[in-house]
Amino acid sequence: MTKPPHAPSVSRMLPESADNPKPFPLPDNWPGLAAGLQQAVDLIHGGNGDEAEALLKELSSFAPADPRVWYLFGKIEQQRGNIARAKVFYHKAKQLRQQAATEEEPPGSIRIAKLLHSQGEIAQAIAMIDSLLRSRPDDLRLLRLKHRWQKEV
């Protein structure tokens, strides 16, 4: 039996505290948010709006509150000449950006930091480790992770 072309694959990213954890589903060839956004930008600049839109739809299902996704949807619509629709996407991106700026910093988690790191979001992973270190400055596990990840930058 073959898998449908857009069926999600299952990653082996497992919660560190569970004995028999459930796998975290990710789409096929998940590049991580930063890499996916860069790929979408490259597609947009290359005039491949349809491919960029498909990629952004996938990214938006995993990061619906990321304003960059909606901004890029706006860029695609602007390229297509759909100015009214582009404005809707730009407005949504602006609202999400403002909302993120007014919200308190979300609680950090070493699991989320590791997930970010595994997706290539190294700067964000280090930032999360830094926020955890503010409340636990002597946590050797956090310090080791930060040191190891900083070498990758």
C-alpha positions as a Python dict, from the first residue, in 0.01 Angstrom:
ca = {
    (1, 'M'): (0, 0, 0),
    (2, 'T'): (144, 339, -97),
    (3, 'K'): (118, 654, 104),
    (4, 'P'): (-87, 945, -41),
    (5, 'P'): (143, 1221, -173),
    (6, 'H'): (61, 1473, 102),
    (7, 'A'): (23, 1240, 400),
    (8, 'P'): (230, 1351, 698),
    (9, 'S'): (530, 1142, 786),
    (10, 'V'): (620, 1073, 1144),
    (11, 'S'): (935, 1211, 1295),
    (12, 'R'): (1121, 1036, 1572),
    (13, 'M'): (1125, 1351, 1786),
    (14, 'L'): (1009, 1223, 2122),
    (15, 'P'): (941, 1399, 2451),
    (16, 'E'): (1238, 1340, 2676),
    (17, 'S'): (1036, 1256, 2988),
    (18, 'A'): (802, 992, 2847),
    (19, 'D'): (876, 620, 2864),
    (20, 'N'): (654, 535, 2567),
    (21, 'P'): (591, 872, 2401),
    (22, 'K'): (388, 931, 2088),
    (23, 'P'): (587, 1054, 1787),
    (24, 'F'): (546, 1415, 1679),
    (25, 'P'): (400, 1428, 1325),
    (26, 'L'): (574, 1646, 1070),
    (27, 'P'): (510, 1684, 698),
    (28, 'D'): (739, 1513, 451),
    (29, 'N'): (1073, 1690, 411),
    (30, 'W'): (993, 1940, 691),
    (31, 'P'): (1267, 2201, 658),
    (32, 'G'): (1198, 2386, 981),
    (33, 'L'): (1024, 2722, 988),
    (34, 'A'): (1325, 2942, 911),
    (35, 'A'): (1440, 2727, 620),
    (36, 'G'): (1084, 2698, 490),
    (37, 'L'): (1035, 3073, 500),
    (38, 'Q'): (1365, 3130, 319),
    (39, 'Q'): (1265, 2875, 57),
    (40, 'A'): (932, 3058, 12),
    (41, 'V'): (1114, 3392, -27),
    (42, 'D'): (1341, 3238, -290),
    (43, 'L'): (1041, 3097, -476),
    (44, 'I'): (864, 3435, -465),
    (45, 'H'): (1172, 3616, -595),
    (46, 'G'): (1200, 3352, -867),
    (47, 'G'): (843, 3416, -978),
    (48, 'N'): (716, 3080, -852),
    (49, 'G'): (417, 3212, -658),
    (50, 'D'): (216, 2891, -682),
    (51, 'E'): (497, 2680, -532),
    (52, 'A'): (562, 2942, -264),
    (53, 'E'): (191, 2951, -180),
    (54, 'A'): (179, 2571, -140),
    (55, 'L'): (482, 2581, 90),
    (56, 'L'): (335, 2868, 293),
    (57, 'K'): (8, 2678, 337),
    (58, 'E'): (207, 2393, 487),
    (59, 'L'): (404, 2629, 709),
    (60, 'S'): (89, 2811, 822),
    (61, 'S'): (-62, 2486, 947),
    (62, 'F'): (235, 2451, 1186),
    (63, 'A'): (298, 2820, 1260),
    (64, 'P'): (-35, 3002, 1217),
    (65, 'A'): (69, 3286, 1450),
    (66, 'D'): (395, 3366, 1270),
    (67, 'P'): (348, 3704, 1098),
    (68, 'R'): (619, 3627, 840),
    (69, 'V'): (402, 3356, 686),
    (70, 'W'): (112, 3596, 632),
    (71, 'Y'): (340, 3873, 508),
    (72, 'L'): (472, 3637, 240),
    (73, 'F'): (116, 3540, 142),
    (74, 'G'): (64, 3915, 93),
    (75, 'K'): (375, 3939, -126),
    (76, 'I'): (243, 3660, -349),
    (77, 'E'): (-94, 3830, -388),
    (78, 'Q'): (77, 4163, -458),
    (79, 'Q'): (286, 3997, -732),
    (80, 'R'): (-35, 3858, -880),
    (81, 'G'): (-192, 4204, -880),
    (82, 'N'): (-451, 4116, -613),
    (83, 'I'): (-387, 4429, -407),
    (84, 'A'): (-702, 4404, -193),
    (85, 'R'): (-620, 4045, -98),
    (86, 'A'): (-254, 4139, -35),
    (87, 'K'): (-370, 4410, 207),
    (88, 'V'): (-573, 4151, 400),
    (89, 'F'): (-264, 3934, 445),
    (90, 'Y'): (-42, 4233, 533),
    (91, 'H'): (-300, 4346, 790),
    (92, 'K'): (-305, 3999, 948),
    (93, 'A'): (76, 3997, 962),
    (94, 'K'): (75, 4340, 1128),
    (95, 'Q'): (-184, 4231, 1385),
    (96, 'L'): (15, 3918, 1473),
    (97, 'R'): (337, 4121, 1502),
    (98, 'Q'): (169, 4374, 1733),
    (99, 'Q'): (8, 4098, 1937),
    (100, 'A'): (342, 3924, 1983),
    (101, 'A'): (504, 4252, 2091),
    (102, 'T'): (242, 4314, 2361),
    (103, 'E'): (228, 3961, 2500),
    (104, 'E'): (449, 3850, 2782),
    (105, 'E'): (737, 3625, 2693),
    (106, 'P'): (600, 3270, 2670),
    (107, 'P'): (731, 3022, 2922),
    (108, 'G'): (1037, 2843, 2796),
    (109, 'S'): (1085, 2473, 2776),
    (110, 'I'): (1395, 2269, 2714),
    (111, 'R'): (1188, 2040, 2490),
    (112, 'I'): (1075, 2331, 2275),
    (113, 'A'): (1433, 2460, 2262),
    (114, 'K'): (1550, 2118, 2141),
    (115, 'L'): (1271, 2109, 1883),
    (116, 'L'): (1371, 2454, 1756),
    (117, 'H'): (1733, 2344, 1739),
    (118, 'S'): (1646, 2028, 1545),
    (119, 'Q'): (1456, 2241, 1292),
    (120, 'G'): (1756, 2465, 1233),
    (121, 'E'): (1620, 2751, 1445),
    (122, 'I'): (1943, 2770, 1643),
    (123, 'A'): (1922, 3138, 1739),
    (124, 'Q'): (1568, 3091, 1871),
    (125, 'A'): (1672, 2776, 2058),
    (126, 'I'): (1959, 2964, 2224),
    (127, 'A'): (1724, 3252, 2309),
    (128, 'M'): (1489, 3007, 2480),
    (129, 'I'): (1779, 2854, 2672),
    (130, 'D'): (1880, 3208, 2777),
    (131, 'S'): (1529, 3275, 2906),
    (132, 'L'): (1539, 2949, 3103),
    (133, 'L'): (1881, 3041, 3241),
    (134, 'R'): (1741, 3368, 3383),
    (135, 'S'): (1540, 3165, 3633),
    (136, 'R'): (1795, 2880, 3667),
    (137, 'P'): (2140, 3034, 3611),
    (138, 'D'): (2329, 2736, 3757),
    (139, 'D'): (2154, 2462, 3557),
    (140, 'L'): (2445, 2269, 3408),
    (141, 'R'): (2230, 2094, 3148),
    (142, 'L'): (2112, 2428, 3010),
    (143, 'L'): (2461, 2573, 3016),
    (144, 'R'): (2602, 2273, 2828),
    (145, 'L'): (2331, 2293, 2561),
    (146, 'K'): (2387, 2664, 2514),
    (147, 'H'): (2762, 2619, 2485),
    (148, 'R'): (2728, 2333, 2234),
    (149, 'W'): (2469, 2519, 2022),
    (150, 'Q'): (2671, 2841, 2020),
    (151, 'K'): (2953, 2651, 1850),
    (152, 'E'): (2713, 2575, 1563),
    (153, 'V'): (2639, 2940, 1488),
}
